Tab-separated table of C-alpha atoms in Angstrom:
chain	number	residue	atom	x	y	z
J	1	MET	CA	77.202	360.612	334.921
J	2	LYS	CA	79.199	363.534	336.325
J	3	GLU	CA	78.737	362.376	339.918
J	4	THR	CA	79.779	358.846	338.964
J	5	CYS	CA	82.908	360.129	337.210
J	6	LYS	CA	83.710	362.368	340.146
J	7	ARG	CA	83.408	359.475	342.553
J	8	ILE	CA	85.596	357.210	340.393
J	9	ALA	CA	88.290	359.880	340.079
J	10	THR	CA	88.231	360.720	343.791
J	11	LEU	CA	88.742	357.070	344.664
J	12	ALA	CA	91.259	356.105	341.973
J	13	MET	CA	93.458	359.165	342.471
J	14	GLN	CA	94.185	358.007	346.019
J	15	LEU	CA	95.872	354.888	344.673
J	16	ASN	CA	99.610	355.081	344.126
J	17	PRO	CA	101.199	351.644	343.699
J	18	VAL	CA	104.600	352.943	344.831
J	19	GLU	CA	103.127	354.146	348.123
J	20	LEU	CA	101.514	350.761	348.695
J	21	VAL	CA	104.640	348.675	348.015
J	22	THR	CA	107.053	350.932	349.930
J	23	PRO	CA	108.105	349.199	353.168
J	24	THR	CA	107.891	351.282	356.315
J	25	ASN	CA	111.225	349.863	357.534
J	26	ALA	CA	113.254	350.046	354.308
J	27	ARG	CA	115.964	352.380	355.613
J	28	LYS	CA	116.506	350.370	358.789
J	29	GLU	CA	116.691	347.096	356.884
J	30	LYS	CA	119.160	348.509	354.373
J	31	ASP	CA	121.661	349.516	357.037
J	32	ALA	CA	121.588	346.041	358.553
J	33	ILE	CA	121.454	343.921	355.394
J	34	VAL	CA	124.196	345.718	353.450
J	35	LYS	CA	126.596	345.285	356.369
J	36	ILE	CA	125.729	341.601	356.840
J	37	LEU	CA	126.011	340.711	353.139
J	38	ASP	CA	129.269	342.603	352.743
J	39	ASN	CA	130.646	340.334	355.480
J	40	GLY	CA	129.640	337.231	353.568
J	41	PHE	CA	126.445	336.199	355.358
J	42	LYS	CA	123.237	335.608	353.375
J	43	VAL	CA	120.354	337.212	355.211
J	44	ASN	CA	117.177	338.538	353.638
J	45	PRO	CA	115.286	341.618	354.825
J	46	THR	CA	111.849	341.359	356.373
J	47	PHE	CA	109.735	344.150	354.978
J	48	LYS	CA	106.812	345.695	356.828
J	49	TYR	CA	104.050	347.641	355.109
J	50	ASN	CA	101.525	350.270	356.100
J	51	ARG	CA	98.585	347.971	356.660
J	52	ASN	CA	96.135	350.814	357.271
J	53	LYS	CA	97.001	352.275	353.885
J	54	LEU	CA	96.667	348.836	352.279
J	55	ARG	CA	93.259	348.241	353.873
J	56	HIS	CA	92.134	351.659	352.684
J	57	ALA	CA	93.160	350.735	349.145
J	58	VAL	CA	91.193	347.485	349.350
J	59	ARG	CA	88.087	349.381	350.429
J	60	ILE	CA	88.564	351.701	347.473
J	61	GLY	CA	88.711	348.646	345.223
J	62	GLU	CA	85.390	347.418	346.521
J	63	GLN	CA	83.807	350.784	345.786
J	64	LEU	CA	85.325	350.970	342.306
J	65	GLY	CA	84.025	347.478	341.622
J	66	ASP	CA	80.528	348.693	342.455
J	67	LEU	CA	80.880	351.863	340.373
J	68	LYS	CA	82.287	350.271	337.228
J	69	PRO	CA	79.066	348.622	335.942
J	70	LYS	CA	77.140	351.815	336.641
J	71	PHE	CA	79.691	353.806	334.645
J	72	LEU	CA	79.562	351.352	331.726
J	73	GLU	CA	75.791	351.563	331.597
J	74	LEU	CA	75.721	355.367	331.683
J	75	ALA	CA	78.551	355.653	329.143
J	76	GLN	CA	76.420	353.943	326.493
J	77	HIS	CA	74.147	356.975	326.399
J	78	CYS	CA	76.437	359.823	327.510
J	79	PRO	CA	79.065	361.161	325.048
J	80	ALA	CA	82.549	361.614	326.499
J	81	THR	CA	83.638	364.122	323.835
J	82	SER	CA	82.216	366.446	321.208
J	83	PHE	CA	83.891	364.408	318.463
J	84	VAL	CA	81.665	363.571	315.513
J	85	ASP	CA	83.833	360.587	314.563
J	86	PRO	CA	82.583	357.528	316.525
J	87	ALA	CA	86.080	355.975	316.421
J	88	GLN	CA	87.514	358.954	318.304
J	89	GLU	CA	84.722	358.844	320.864
J	90	GLN	CA	85.226	355.116	321.405
J	91	ALA	CA	89.009	355.481	321.741
J	92	VAL	CA	88.508	357.946	324.592
J	93	LYS	CA	85.983	355.720	326.355
J	94	ASN	CA	88.283	352.717	326.003
J	95	ILE	CA	91.091	354.619	327.720
J	96	ILE	CA	88.740	355.567	330.549
J	97	ILE	CA	87.766	351.922	331.021
J	98	ASP	CA	91.457	350.927	330.978
J	99	ARG	CA	92.143	353.405	333.788
J	100	ILE	CA	89.321	352.053	335.935
J	101	ASN	CA	90.527	348.482	335.418
J	102	ASP	CA	94.107	349.472	336.202
J	103	ALA	CA	93.017	351.179	339.422
J	104	ILE	CA	91.239	348.002	340.459
J	105	ILE	CA	94.446	346.021	339.792
J	106	THR	CA	96.261	348.360	342.192
J	107	THR	CA	93.717	347.564	344.923
J	108	GLU	CA	94.157	343.859	344.233
J	109	MET	CA	97.886	344.354	344.770
J	110	ALA	CA	97.103	345.875	348.157
J	111	GLN	CA	95.031	342.816	349.062
J	112	ALA	CA	97.830	340.505	347.941
J	113	ILE	CA	100.320	342.297	350.207
J	114	LEU	CA	97.891	342.099	353.131
J	115	ASP	CA	97.470	338.385	352.459
J	116	ARG	CA	101.251	337.913	352.107
J	117	ASN	CA	100.449	336.318	348.760
J	118	ASP	CA	103.636	336.895	346.765
J	119	ILE	CA	102.502	334.726	343.851
J	120	ALA	CA	99.397	336.864	343.316
J	121	MET	CA	101.365	340.066	343.821
J	122	ALA	CA	103.954	339.107	341.190
J	123	ALA	CA	101.220	338.217	338.684
J	124	LEU	CA	99.447	341.548	339.261
J	125	SER	CA	102.725	343.416	338.833
J	126	ALA	CA	103.290	341.710	335.476
J	127	GLU	CA	99.729	342.530	334.420
J	128	LYS	CA	100.137	346.202	335.313
J	129	TYR	CA	103.690	346.861	334.122
J	130	GLY	CA	104.462	344.034	331.729
J	131	THR	CA	107.679	342.023	331.768
J	132	PRO	CA	111.012	342.741	330.069
J	133	PRO	CA	111.370	341.274	326.554
J	134	SER	CA	114.235	338.807	326.240
J	135	VAL	CA	116.165	341.087	323.861
J	136	ILE	CA	116.132	343.925	326.437
J	137	MET	CA	117.127	341.535	329.208
J	138	GLY	CA	119.983	340.165	327.124
J	139	TYR	CA	121.273	343.651	326.406
J	140	ALA	CA	121.111	344.504	330.114
J	141	TYR	CA	123.390	341.561	330.896
J	142	ASP	CA	125.779	342.699	328.161
J	143	ILE	CA	125.998	346.138	329.763
J	144	ALA	CA	126.287	344.612	333.258
J	145	ASN	CA	129.252	342.561	332.063
J	146	ASP	CA	131.100	345.057	329.912
J	147	GLY	CA	129.628	348.514	330.518
J	148	TYR	CA	128.215	350.718	327.798
J	149	PRO	CA	130.075	350.419	324.483
J	150	SER	CA	130.415	354.174	323.960
J	151	ASN	CA	130.444	357.374	325.998
J	152	TYR	CA	127.722	360.016	325.975
J	153	SER	CA	128.936	363.613	325.967
J	154	PRO	CA	127.285	365.963	328.490
J	155	TYR	CA	125.920	369.359	327.498
J	156	PHE	CA	128.075	371.295	329.977
J	157	ASP	CA	131.761	371.923	329.476
J	158	ALA	CA	134.239	370.922	332.185
J	159	ASP	CA	134.403	374.343	333.873
J	160	VAL	CA	130.626	374.710	334.194
J	161	ALA	CA	130.269	371.106	335.372
J	162	LYS	CA	132.979	371.681	338.001
J	163	ALA	CA	131.239	374.820	339.285
J	164	LEU	CA	127.943	372.958	339.526
J	165	LYS	CA	129.453	369.946	341.273
J	166	ALA	CA	131.004	372.238	343.870
J	167	GLN	CA	127.556	373.225	345.106
J	168	GLU	CA	125.684	371.074	347.636
J	169	PHE	CA	121.941	370.967	348.290
J	170	ASP	CA	119.915	369.225	350.966
J	171	ALA	CA	116.230	368.327	350.696
J	172	ALA	CA	115.159	371.925	351.385
J	173	GLY	CA	117.455	373.170	348.632
J	174	ILE	CA	116.059	370.656	346.145
J	175	LEU	CA	112.543	371.751	347.085
J	176	HIS	CA	113.432	375.409	346.488
J	177	TYR	CA	114.712	374.839	342.952
J	178	PHE	CA	111.886	372.477	342.033
J	179	GLU	CA	109.440	375.209	343.041
J	180	ARG	CA	111.468	377.768	341.075
J	181	VAL	CA	111.166	375.707	337.890
J	182	LEU	CA	107.426	375.255	338.393
J	183	GLU	CA	107.142	379.021	338.795
J	184	ILE	CA	108.941	379.606	335.487
J	185	TYR	CA	106.631	377.133	333.728
J	186	ASN	CA	103.652	378.765	335.490
J	187	ILE	CA	102.451	375.406	336.810
J	188	THR	CA	100.635	375.985	340.095
J	189	ASP	CA	98.631	372.894	341.063
J	190	TRP	CA	101.472	370.751	342.408
J	191	LEU	CA	102.768	370.622	345.973
J	192	VAL	CA	106.468	369.880	346.603
J	193	ILE	CA	107.128	368.321	350.017
J	194	VAL	CA	109.936	366.750	352.066
J	195	ASP	CA	108.982	363.344	353.514
J	196	ASP	CA	110.778	361.296	356.185
J	197	GLN	CA	109.289	358.035	354.823
J	198	ALA	CA	110.222	358.532	351.165
J	199	THR	CA	113.186	356.556	349.810
J	200	ALA	CA	113.474	358.325	346.432
J	201	ILE	CA	112.307	361.540	344.791
J	202	ASP	CA	108.922	360.777	343.291
J	203	VAL	CA	106.358	362.663	341.201
J	204	ARG	CA	103.030	361.390	342.494
J	205	ASP	CA	100.035	362.287	340.360
J	206	LYS	CA	98.155	359.734	342.430
J	207	ASN	CA	98.541	359.447	346.177
J	208	SER	CA	96.545	358.973	349.342
J	209	SER	CA	96.249	362.741	349.895
J	210	GLY	CA	94.339	363.138	346.623
J	211	ARG	CA	96.560	366.076	345.554
J	212	PRO	CA	99.460	365.801	343.051
J	213	LEU	CA	102.777	365.838	344.911
J	214	VAL	CA	106.504	365.891	344.307
J	215	VAL	CA	108.042	364.019	347.237
J	216	ILE	CA	111.667	364.483	348.339
J	217	PRO	CA	113.302	362.200	350.947
J	218	SER	CA	114.383	364.204	353.986
J	219	THR	CA	117.899	362.734	353.819
J	220	ARG	CA	118.531	363.447	350.119
J	221	GLN	CA	121.637	365.478	349.302
J	222	VAL	CA	122.902	366.310	345.805
J	223	ASP	CA	125.437	368.490	344.042
J	224	GLY	CA	124.383	371.155	341.548
J	225	LEU	CA	124.863	369.005	338.462
J	226	LYS	CA	122.736	366.212	339.924
J	227	LEU	CA	120.131	368.819	340.879
J	228	LEU	CA	119.881	369.912	337.245
J	229	GLU	CA	119.458	366.284	336.215
J	230	LEU	CA	116.623	365.917	338.734
J	231	ILE	CA	114.988	369.121	337.486
J	232	GLY	CA	115.048	367.765	333.951
J	233	HIS	CA	113.934	364.268	334.920
J	234	GLU	CA	111.288	364.919	337.565
J	235	ILE	CA	109.899	368.325	336.606
J	236	GLU	CA	110.549	368.975	332.925
J	237	CYS	CA	109.878	365.400	331.778
J	238	HIS	CA	107.566	363.800	334.342
J	239	LEU	CA	105.526	366.613	335.809
J	240	ARG	CA	105.399	368.680	332.608
J	241	SER	CA	104.071	365.741	330.599
J	242	SER	CA	101.383	365.166	333.228
J	243	GLU	CA	100.342	368.801	332.940
J	244	ASN	CA	100.222	368.548	329.138
J	245	ALA	CA	98.024	365.488	329.462
J	246	ARG	CA	95.748	367.206	331.985
J	247	ASN	CA	95.330	370.134	329.614
J	248	PHE	CA	94.606	367.782	326.689
J	249	TRP	CA	91.902	365.866	328.531
J	250	SER	CA	90.376	369.086	329.889
J	251	GLU	CA	89.929	370.352	326.338
J	252	ILE	CA	88.357	367.278	324.752
J	253	LEU	CA	86.093	365.843	327.477
J	254	THR	CA	82.485	366.867	327.925
J	255	ASP	CA	81.462	368.400	331.225
J	256	ASP	CA	80.139	365.100	332.600
J	257	TYR	CA	83.550	363.445	332.204
J	258	LEU	CA	85.783	366.340	333.332
J	259	PRO	CA	86.291	364.938	336.862
J	260	LEU	CA	88.306	362.119	335.235
J	261	VAL	CA	91.012	364.475	333.896
J	262	PRO	CA	93.642	363.822	336.640
J	263	LEU	CA	93.125	360.071	336.377
J	264	LEU	CA	93.461	360.019	332.586
J	265	ALA	CA	96.545	362.242	332.582
J	266	LYS	CA	98.797	359.617	334.197
J	267	SER	CA	99.128	355.931	333.451
J	268	ASP	CA	100.823	353.586	335.900
J	269	ASN	CA	102.689	352.056	332.941
J	270	GLU	CA	105.771	354.297	332.726
J	271	PHE	CA	107.706	352.914	329.772
J	272	ILE	CA	107.671	356.169	327.751
J	273	TYR	CA	107.632	358.277	330.919
J	274	GLU	CA	110.886	356.895	332.349
J	275	GLY	CA	112.598	356.226	329.021
J	276	TYR	CA	112.188	359.860	327.983
J	277	ALA	CA	113.401	361.103	331.362
J	278	LYS	CA	116.517	358.926	331.243
J	279	GLN	CA	117.331	360.246	327.774
J	280	ASN	CA	117.089	363.714	329.321
J	281	ASP	CA	119.538	362.662	332.063
J	282	THR	CA	122.297	361.934	329.557
J	283	LYS	CA	121.996	365.427	328.113
J	284	VAL	CA	122.800	366.890	331.536
J	285	ARG	CA	125.406	364.420	332.815
J	286	GLY	CA	126.503	362.439	329.775
J	287	SER	CA	127.388	358.817	330.482
J	288	ALA	CA	126.810	359.382	334.215
J	289	GLY	CA	123.098	359.728	333.413
J	290	LEU	CA	122.785	356.404	331.611
J	291	PRO	CA	120.272	353.919	333.041
J	292	THR	CA	121.744	351.170	335.147
J	293	PRO	CA	121.293	347.572	333.988
J	294	ASN	CA	121.072	346.557	337.657
J	295	TYR	CA	117.271	346.680	337.861
J	296	LEU	CA	116.957	344.324	334.905
J	297	VAL	CA	119.575	341.925	336.281
J	298	ALA	CA	117.864	341.940	339.682
J	299	MET	CA	114.488	341.418	338.015
J	300	ASP	CA	115.762	338.423	336.051
J	301	GLN	CA	117.414	336.868	339.088
J	302	ALA	CA	114.265	337.299	341.182
J	303	ARG	CA	112.063	335.858	338.426
J	304	ARG	CA	114.320	332.791	338.441
J	305	GLY	CA	113.599	332.330	342.156
J	306	SER	CA	116.723	333.919	343.660
J	307	SER	CA	116.367	335.378	347.130
J	308	PHE	CA	116.931	339.045	347.945
J	309	ALA	CA	120.425	338.239	349.272
J	310	GLU	CA	121.314	336.130	346.232
J	311	THR	CA	120.021	338.836	343.908
J	312	MET	CA	122.112	341.429	345.717
J	313	GLU	CA	125.207	339.261	345.455
J	314	THR	CA	124.772	338.852	341.707
J	315	VAL	CA	124.284	342.571	341.111
J	316	ALA	CA	127.176	343.481	343.426
J	317	GLY	CA	129.404	341.040	341.557
J	318	PHE	CA	128.741	342.793	338.258
J	319	GLU	CA	129.349	346.180	339.895
J	320	ILE	CA	132.731	345.086	341.301
J	321	GLN	CA	133.619	343.592	337.927
J	322	ARG	CA	132.999	347.013	336.352
J	323	GLY	CA	135.273	348.760	338.873
J	324	ALA	CA	133.043	349.715	341.810
J	325	THR	CA	134.317	349.480	345.376
J	326	ARG	CA	132.659	346.910	347.625
J	327	LYS	CA	130.838	349.678	349.491
J	328	GLN	CA	129.526	351.168	346.247
J	329	ALA	CA	128.664	347.758	344.852
J	330	PHE	CA	126.599	346.611	347.819
J	331	SER	CA	124.817	349.942	348.145
J	332	ARG	CA	123.833	349.863	344.457
J	333	ALA	CA	122.923	346.198	344.693
J	334	TRP	CA	120.624	346.954	347.621
J	335	THR	CA	118.839	349.618	345.578
J	336	ALA	CA	118.302	347.245	342.669
J	337	ALA	CA	117.116	344.339	344.808
J	338	TYR	CA	114.934	346.598	346.948
J	339	ARG	CA	113.112	348.063	343.961
J	340	VAL	CA	112.469	344.580	342.558
J	341	PHE	CA	111.358	343.061	345.878
J	342	ARG	CA	109.093	345.952	346.960
J	343	GLY	CA	105.699	344.550	347.889
J	344	CYS	CA	107.185	341.154	348.725
J	345	SER	CA	106.445	339.470	352.056
J	346	ASN	CA	108.981	336.631	351.872
J	347	CYS	CA	112.228	337.936	350.391
J	348	GLY	CA	113.622	334.395	350.457
J	349	ASN	CA	111.666	333.904	347.220
J	350	GLY	CA	112.032	330.389	345.772
J	351	LYS	CA	111.284	328.412	342.621
J	352	ASP	CA	107.588	328.180	343.508
J	353	VAL	CA	107.231	331.953	343.945
J	354	CYS	CA	109.718	333.831	341.718
J	355	TYR	CA	108.556	337.216	342.993
J	356	SER	CA	109.450	340.285	340.936
J	357	PHE	CA	108.000	343.809	340.941
J	358	THR	CA	108.540	344.737	337.295
J	359	LYS	CA	107.811	348.478	337.276
J	360	ASP	CA	111.414	349.581	336.877
J	361	PHE	CA	112.331	347.868	333.641
J	362	ALA	CA	110.881	351.042	332.104
J	363	TYR	CA	114.119	352.967	332.791
J	364	PHE	CA	116.497	350.776	330.806
J	365	GLY	CA	113.957	349.458	328.301
J	366	GLY	CA	112.386	352.838	327.666
J	367	PHE	CA	115.743	354.595	327.284
J	368	HIS	CA	116.754	352.247	324.495
J	369	THR	CA	113.343	352.209	322.807
J	370	VAL	CA	111.369	355.468	322.868
J	371	ASN	CA	111.996	358.253	320.362
J	372	GLU	CA	110.610	361.647	319.353
J	373	SER	CA	107.799	360.076	317.341
J	374	ASP	CA	106.322	358.695	320.575
J	375	TYR	CA	104.675	362.011	321.575
J	376	LEU	CA	107.130	362.586	324.419
J	377	ASP	CA	105.348	365.746	325.563
J	378	PHE	CA	102.614	363.336	326.701
J	379	SER	CA	104.891	360.673	328.171
J	380	SER	CA	102.725	360.389	331.296
J	381	MET	CA	100.251	358.447	329.185
J	382	SER	CA	101.049	354.890	328.162
J	383	MET	CA	102.010	353.831	324.658
J	384	ARG	CA	98.675	352.023	324.506
J	385	ASP	CA	96.822	355.291	325.268
J	386	ILE	CA	98.734	357.234	322.631
J	387	VAL	CA	98.303	354.572	319.961
J	388	LYS	CA	94.544	354.505	320.532
J	389	LEU	CA	94.286	358.278	320.220
J	390	VAL	CA	96.595	358.592	317.208
J	391	GLU	CA	94.992	355.713	315.308
J	392	ALA	CA	91.583	357.325	315.867
J	393	GLY	CA	92.893	360.650	314.560
J	394	VAL	CA	92.725	362.586	317.846
J	395	PRO	CA	95.255	365.491	317.713
J	396	LEU	CA	97.801	365.826	320.532
J	397	ASN	CA	99.110	369.365	321.033
J	398	ALA	CA	101.319	370.257	324.008
J	399	ARG	CA	100.534	373.319	326.112
J	400	TYR	CA	103.876	373.280	327.939
J	401	GLU	CA	106.791	373.040	325.527
J	402	HIS	CA	110.101	371.698	326.841
J	403	ARG	CA	112.142	374.772	327.873
J	404	TRP	CA	115.284	372.788	328.809
J	405	LEU	CA	115.783	374.682	332.054
J	406	CYS	CA	117.915	371.734	333.154
J	407	LEU	CA	120.470	372.978	330.612
J	408	ASN	CA	120.198	376.603	331.740
J	409	PRO	CA	121.367	376.921	335.373
J	410	TRP	CA	121.710	380.671	334.892
J	411	GLU	CA	117.978	381.160	334.294
J	412	ILE	CA	116.990	379.325	337.448
J	413	GLY	CA	119.694	380.969	339.564
J	414	LEU	CA	122.106	378.067	340.120
J	415	LEU	CA	124.992	379.983	338.540
């Protein structure tokens, strides 16, 4: 069993859906499309993908498909935990099976992109991430129209915030302070890198290198206050919860199943994960840290068959209505449309396709939904994982408590 688990983990941990759906020409297309749309012409981007990486993912899927029945057969006779309660044992095995199935869905997404099959890709996205409930979508449109009904007060007073905003950091500076926070937490297994291909800062438990990474775009620049928000969001919420989950699984699994720890520690469904992190953002930056409704608006427009350009126009219109300049509006609209159309081959969309990559409804939906009772120290696991464990009576105790370094720039050397 141990060799089978090791093989499954080695394969599945190479699969990061974000890597697979990230176009290789996103930055180039943005520069062209934003300028064209701002001048009133409707042109859609043509995204290109790393086909070697996609083919590699498909091959992994074939191997996982062969390993799954072998795992299921062995699991009938090999305990995953030392739990006496059969319900607890079964809950753990069910989560393992969910992870294998979810990894296979990721490889099917890779095949759909290779095949330029946007219908299949959209269906797989909905299966993996779910779709926004109508009540959340309705609220997103309310916020898009009118803005948030009340302000959120930041933790820092005006003088401290001003001092932080006066500082500027490039990608190397962000990397330095991320590593500083990891040092304070005494977390050593993660590698922080600067990447020319990355379009956003990303905590990647799973990636093609097989090692957990924090990826920073080479062009990213932030002020000190935004840096603290990123520290709270990416390191203290995302990465810390993954480490808590890794520690949890390491403690309860039998030796045969230990190779699965990294895979079990992080679900691709990020509803709690992103909702918790966005709540953290508002503590650092107040209303400036609130989740944008743009992703939900773009998602709804795309699911109705709107093209990339039409989706951008709708989002930009709401932004201008709320006071943004045209330059700001079209830049933000690009980001929203891009994140919803990632993985798409024909960004013209259409009523017969209605492509939408639904991963990012977790930010807005999770922010307005998750609370402290949702075991936020383990937010890297899905709500479905946590419910299974809690209902079976499996205790969840965090190794790394939230130290709120994002609210203490003095401790990390920013001030």
